[in-house]
Amino acid sequence: MSDVDLELRAIEPGDKVTGLSLGDPDFQPLKTFLQRDAKGYHAQNLAKTYAFFDENAKIVGYITLICAEITTERKEDLPAPDLTYNYKSYPAVKIARLAVDKRFRGNDLGKSLVHFALGMIKEAICPIVGCRFAVVDSKQKSIKFYEKCGFTLVDTVSNRDRPEPIMFLDLHKVP
Ligand SMILES: CC(C)(COP(=O)(O)OP(=O)(O)OC[C@H]1O[C@@H](n2cnc3c(N)ncnc32)[C@H](O)[C@@H]1OP(=O)(O)O)[C@@H](O)C(=O)NCCC(=O)NCCS
């Protein structure tokens, strides 16, 4: 893995989007999305996808971003102490899809995709559009991964019990 040269960039119309190997059948929708929808949604500005490409231009990991909101009944559930805000929905960018080929896992590619996305959001979106959080509906198995990336679980019993609990990150805490 250390001698594999990878390129990280937005997907393009001519890119090959097949061959991602994710292992668990539960992850099939992530594979199907990349093969069937990612390019079209990217071109239509519905969901933007960025990917790691290997030396054969094959995708070995990707992340997809969309606009979103986090809605909370109680302000305390979304701890960001400096906020003075009178609405229940907070503007955010959502990580709608994230996957790394099983043969490439454990090499910081997932974390790099998240950091790449957070960097773009901070640099390109936050200065011109109200956007305070990054948010994700995490698979139960991926909660620890997102915690390592700086995300926090929304702290309610109902959220913790969801099959895909909501996690968020305060963009003001991203350097
Ligand atoms: C979740 C996923 C994207 C992680 O990708 P990855 O490239 O293997 O992760 P990284 O190597 O960047 O790991 C970053 C850190 O998280 C940890 N981590 C990664 N996956 C983890 C898991 N399932 N449980 C606990 N810790 C995990 C790593 O040990 C590493 O810790 P470190 O910084 O202390 O070394 C990948 O496992 C995947 O594609 N899973 C299937 C699809 C999926 O669950 N996507 C998320 C949808 S919400």
Short mmCIF file of C-alpha atoms and ligand atoms in Angstrom, two decimals:
data_model
loop_
_atom_site.label_atom_id
_atom_site.label_comp_id
_atom_site.label_asym_id
_atom_site.label_seq_id
_atom_site.Cartn_x
_atom_site.Cartn_y
_atom_site.Cartn_z
CA MET A 1 0.00 0.00 0.00
CA SER A 2 2.80 2.44 0.86
CA ASP A 3 4.13 2.28 -2.72
CA VAL A 4 0.71 2.85 -4.35
CA ASP A 5 0.28 6.29 -5.90
CA LEU A 6 -3.20 7.66 -5.35
CA GLU A 7 -4.84 10.77 -6.75
CA LEU A 8 -7.68 12.52 -4.88
CA ARG A 9 -10.06 14.62 -7.00
CA ALA A 10 -13.66 15.20 -8.08
CA ILE A 11 -15.12 12.49 -10.31
CA GLU A 12 -15.40 13.28 -14.01
CA PRO A 13 -17.72 12.02 -16.79
CA GLY A 14 -15.09 9.72 -18.33
CA ASP A 15 -14.07 8.02 -15.06
CA LYS A 16 -14.42 4.29 -14.56
CA VAL A 17 -16.75 3.73 -11.59
CA THR A 18 -16.79 -0.07 -11.37
CA GLY A 19 -14.62 -2.47 -9.41
CA LEU A 20 -14.92 -1.06 -5.89
CA SER A 21 -14.83 -4.02 -3.51
CA LEU A 22 -16.58 -3.41 -0.17
CA GLY A 23 -16.94 -6.93 1.24
CA ASP A 24 -20.08 -6.97 3.39
CA PRO A 25 -23.34 -7.21 1.32
CA ASP A 26 -24.75 -4.49 3.61
CA PHE A 27 -22.47 -2.07 1.77
CA GLN A 28 -23.89 -2.91 -1.68
CA PRO A 29 -25.89 0.39 -1.83
CA LEU A 30 -22.59 2.29 -1.55
CA LYS A 31 -21.25 0.37 -4.54
CA THR A 32 -24.47 0.77 -6.52
CA PHE A 33 -24.56 4.52 -5.86
CA LEU A 34 -21.04 4.93 -7.25
CA GLN A 35 -21.78 2.83 -10.35
CA ARG A 36 -25.25 4.11 -11.14
CA ASP A 37 -25.81 7.59 -9.70
CA ALA A 38 -22.61 9.38 -8.67
CA LYS A 39 -21.64 10.87 -12.05
CA GLY A 40 -25.16 12.01 -12.95
CA TYR A 41 -25.76 13.59 -9.54
CA HIS A 42 -22.35 15.25 -9.70
CA ALA A 43 -23.12 16.81 -13.10
CA GLN A 44 -26.57 17.93 -11.92
CA ASN A 45 -25.20 19.52 -8.70
CA LEU A 46 -27.33 17.20 -6.59
CA ALA A 47 -24.47 15.42 -4.82
CA LYS A 48 -20.75 16.02 -5.30
CA THR A 49 -18.39 13.03 -5.23
CA TYR A 50 -14.62 13.05 -4.67
CA ALA A 51 -12.53 9.91 -5.01
CA PHE A 52 -9.12 8.33 -4.59
CA PHE A 53 -7.92 6.85 -7.91
CA ASP A 54 -5.13 4.27 -8.16
CA GLU A 55 -2.47 4.20 -10.90
CA ASN A 56 -4.93 2.37 -13.19
CA ALA A 57 -7.50 5.18 -12.70
CA LYS A 58 -9.67 2.82 -10.63
CA ILE A 59 -11.60 4.26 -7.68
CA VAL A 60 -10.47 2.83 -4.32
CA GLY A 61 -12.46 5.15 -2.05
CA TYR A 62 -14.96 7.98 -2.33
CA ILE A 63 -16.94 10.58 -0.42
CA THR A 64 -20.17 12.30 -1.46
CA LEU A 65 -21.37 15.64 -0.08
CA ILE A 66 -24.77 17.36 -0.09
CA CYS A 67 -26.40 20.38 1.59
CA ALA A 68 -28.34 19.54 4.76
CA GLU A 69 -29.78 20.75 8.07
CA ILE A 70 -29.57 19.38 11.59
CA THR A 71 -32.87 19.74 13.42
CA THR A 72 -32.96 19.54 17.19
CA GLU A 73 -35.75 20.02 19.73
CA ARG A 74 -33.35 20.88 22.55
CA LYS A 75 -30.38 23.14 22.00
CA GLU A 76 -28.34 21.13 24.54
CA ASP A 77 -28.40 18.13 22.19
CA LEU A 78 -26.09 19.97 19.82
CA PRO A 79 -23.36 21.39 22.02
CA ALA A 80 -21.75 24.48 20.51
CA PRO A 81 -21.68 26.87 23.49
CA ASP A 82 -21.08 30.10 21.60
CA LEU A 83 -24.21 29.81 19.46
CA THR A 84 -26.91 32.47 19.74
CA TYR A 85 -29.47 31.15 17.32
CA ASN A 86 -33.26 31.10 17.49
CA TYR A 87 -34.09 28.28 15.12
CA LYS A 88 -34.33 24.52 15.46
CA SER A 89 -32.59 23.73 12.19
CA TYR A 90 -28.89 24.40 11.80
CA PRO A 91 -27.22 24.71 8.40
CA ALA A 92 -24.80 21.91 7.58
CA VAL A 93 -23.05 19.89 4.91
CA LYS A 94 -23.78 16.18 5.00
CA ILE A 95 -21.48 13.31 4.23
CA ALA A 96 -24.05 11.38 2.23
CA ARG A 97 -21.78 8.48 1.22
CA LEU A 98 -18.31 7.32 2.24
CA ALA A 99 -16.57 4.08 1.35
CA VAL A 100 -13.05 2.70 1.06
CA ASP A 101 -12.25 -0.48 -0.90
CA LYS A 102 -11.73 -3.33 1.58
CA ARG A 103 -8.22 -3.96 0.21
CA PHE A 104 -7.22 -0.38 1.10
CA ARG A 105 -8.79 -0.01 4.57
CA GLY A 106 -6.71 0.87 7.60
CA ASN A 107 -4.41 3.17 5.63
CA ASP A 108 -6.02 6.49 6.58
CA LEU A 109 -7.87 6.84 3.26
CA GLY A 110 -11.25 7.22 4.99
CA LYS A 111 -9.86 9.84 7.34
CA SER A 112 -8.15 11.64 4.44
CA LEU A 113 -11.43 11.78 2.48
CA VAL A 114 -13.20 13.29 5.50
CA HIS A 115 -10.40 15.82 6.13
CA PHE A 116 -10.32 16.73 2.44
CA ALA A 117 -14.09 17.35 2.55
CA LEU A 118 -13.90 19.40 5.77
CA GLY A 119 -11.08 21.49 4.29
CA MET A 120 -13.13 22.27 1.18
CA ILE A 121 -16.23 23.12 3.22
CA LYS A 122 -14.24 25.49 5.47
CA GLU A 123 -12.44 27.11 2.58
CA ALA A 124 -15.09 27.30 -0.13
CA ILE A 125 -18.50 27.20 1.58
CA CYS A 126 -18.25 28.74 5.07
CA PRO A 127 -16.93 32.15 3.88
CA ILE A 128 -19.90 32.71 1.57
CA VAL A 129 -22.85 30.60 2.84
CA GLY A 130 -24.20 30.10 6.38
CA CYS A 131 -22.93 26.63 7.27
CA ARG A 132 -21.82 25.73 10.78
CA PHE A 133 -21.80 21.91 10.96
CA ALA A 134 -20.78 18.78 9.12
CA VAL A 135 -23.23 15.93 9.69
CA VAL A 136 -23.47 12.23 8.90
CA ASP A 137 -25.94 9.39 9.45
CA SER A 138 -23.35 6.92 10.65
CA LYS A 139 -23.66 3.19 10.36
CA GLN A 140 -23.40 1.67 13.88
CA LYS A 141 -20.15 -0.02 12.81
CA SER A 142 -18.63 3.31 11.74
CA ILE A 143 -19.32 5.41 14.87
CA LYS A 144 -15.77 4.90 16.21
CA PHE A 145 -14.32 5.87 12.83
CA TYR A 146 -16.27 9.15 12.77
CA GLU A 147 -15.28 9.86 16.39
CA LYS A 148 -11.65 9.54 15.28
CA CYS A 149 -12.45 12.12 12.60
CA GLY A 150 -13.77 14.56 15.26
CA PHE A 151 -17.53 13.86 15.02
CA THR A 152 -19.83 13.60 18.08
CA LEU A 153 -22.98 11.52 18.43
CA VAL A 154 -26.13 13.61 19.03
CA ASP A 155 -26.64 12.76 22.67
CA THR A 156 -30.19 11.40 22.94
CA VAL A 157 -31.43 7.88 23.60
CA SER A 158 -33.56 7.88 20.44
CA ASN A 159 -30.57 8.89 18.34
CA ARG A 160 -28.25 6.29 19.86
CA ASP A 161 -30.88 3.62 19.11
CA ARG A 162 -31.29 4.54 15.45
CA PRO A 163 -29.75 2.09 12.94
CA GLU A 164 -27.84 5.10 11.53
CA PRO A 165 -27.37 7.60 14.38
CA ILE A 166 -26.73 11.25 13.55
CA MET A 167 -23.22 12.53 14.24
CA PHE A 168 -22.02 16.09 13.83
CA LEU A 169 -18.91 18.21 13.86
CA ASP A 170 -18.74 21.94 14.64
CA LEU A 171 -16.86 23.47 11.69
CA HIS A 172 -15.53 26.22 13.97
CA LYS A 173 -13.43 23.52 15.62
CA VAL A 174 -11.76 22.55 12.35
CA PRO A 175 -8.36 24.29 12.17
C1 LIG B 1 -15.52 3.40 7.55
C2 LIG B 1 -14.42 3.37 6.47
C3 LIG B 1 -14.74 4.44 5.42
C4 LIG B 1 -13.08 3.66 7.13
O1 LIG B 1 -12.09 3.74 6.11
P1 LIG B 1 -10.53 3.44 6.41
O2 LIG B 1 -9.74 4.00 5.30
O3 LIG B 1 -10.35 2.00 6.71
O4 LIG B 1 -10.31 4.25 7.75
P2 LIG B 1 -8.94 4.97 8.22
O5 LIG B 1 -7.80 4.06 7.91
O6 LIG B 1 -8.89 6.33 7.64
O7 LIG B 1 -9.16 5.03 9.79
C5 LIG B 1 -9.05 6.22 10.55
C6 LIG B 1 -9.10 5.86 12.01
O8 LIG B 1 -10.37 5.26 12.33
C7 LIG B 1 -10.17 3.93 12.86
N1 LIG B 1 -11.23 3.09 12.30
C8 LIG B 1 -11.52 2.90 11.00
N2 LIG B 1 -12.58 2.07 10.90
C9 LIG B 1 -12.95 1.73 12.16
C10 LIG B 1 -13.98 0.91 12.71
N3 LIG B 1 -14.86 0.27 11.94
N4 LIG B 1 -14.04 0.80 14.07
C11 LIG B 1 -13.16 1.44 14.86
N5 LIG B 1 -12.17 2.26 14.40
C12 LIG B 1 -12.09 2.39 13.07
C13 LIG B 1 -8.79 3.52 12.39
O9 LIG B 1 -8.23 2.55 13.25
C14 LIG B 1 -8.03 4.82 12.42
O10 LIG B 1 -7.67 5.12 13.76
P3 LIG B 1 -6.30 5.94 14.09
O11 LIG B 1 -6.49 7.33 13.50
O12 LIG B 1 -6.23 5.95 15.59
O13 LIG B 1 -5.20 5.19 13.43
C15 LIG B 1 -14.32 1.97 5.77
O14 LIG B 1 -14.16 1.00 6.77
C16 LIG B 1 -15.52 1.60 4.93
O15 LIG B 1 -15.57 1.90 3.75
N6 LIG B 1 -16.49 0.90 5.55
C17 LIG B 1 -17.67 0.44 4.81
C18 LIG B 1 -18.61 1.54 4.46
C19 LIG B 1 -18.96 2.45 5.63
O16 LIG B 1 -19.23 2.01 6.74
N7 LIG B 1 -19.00 3.77 5.34
C20 LIG B 1 -19.41 4.76 6.28
C21 LIG B 1 -20.84 4.99 6.00
S1 LIG B 1 -21.58 6.00 7.19
#
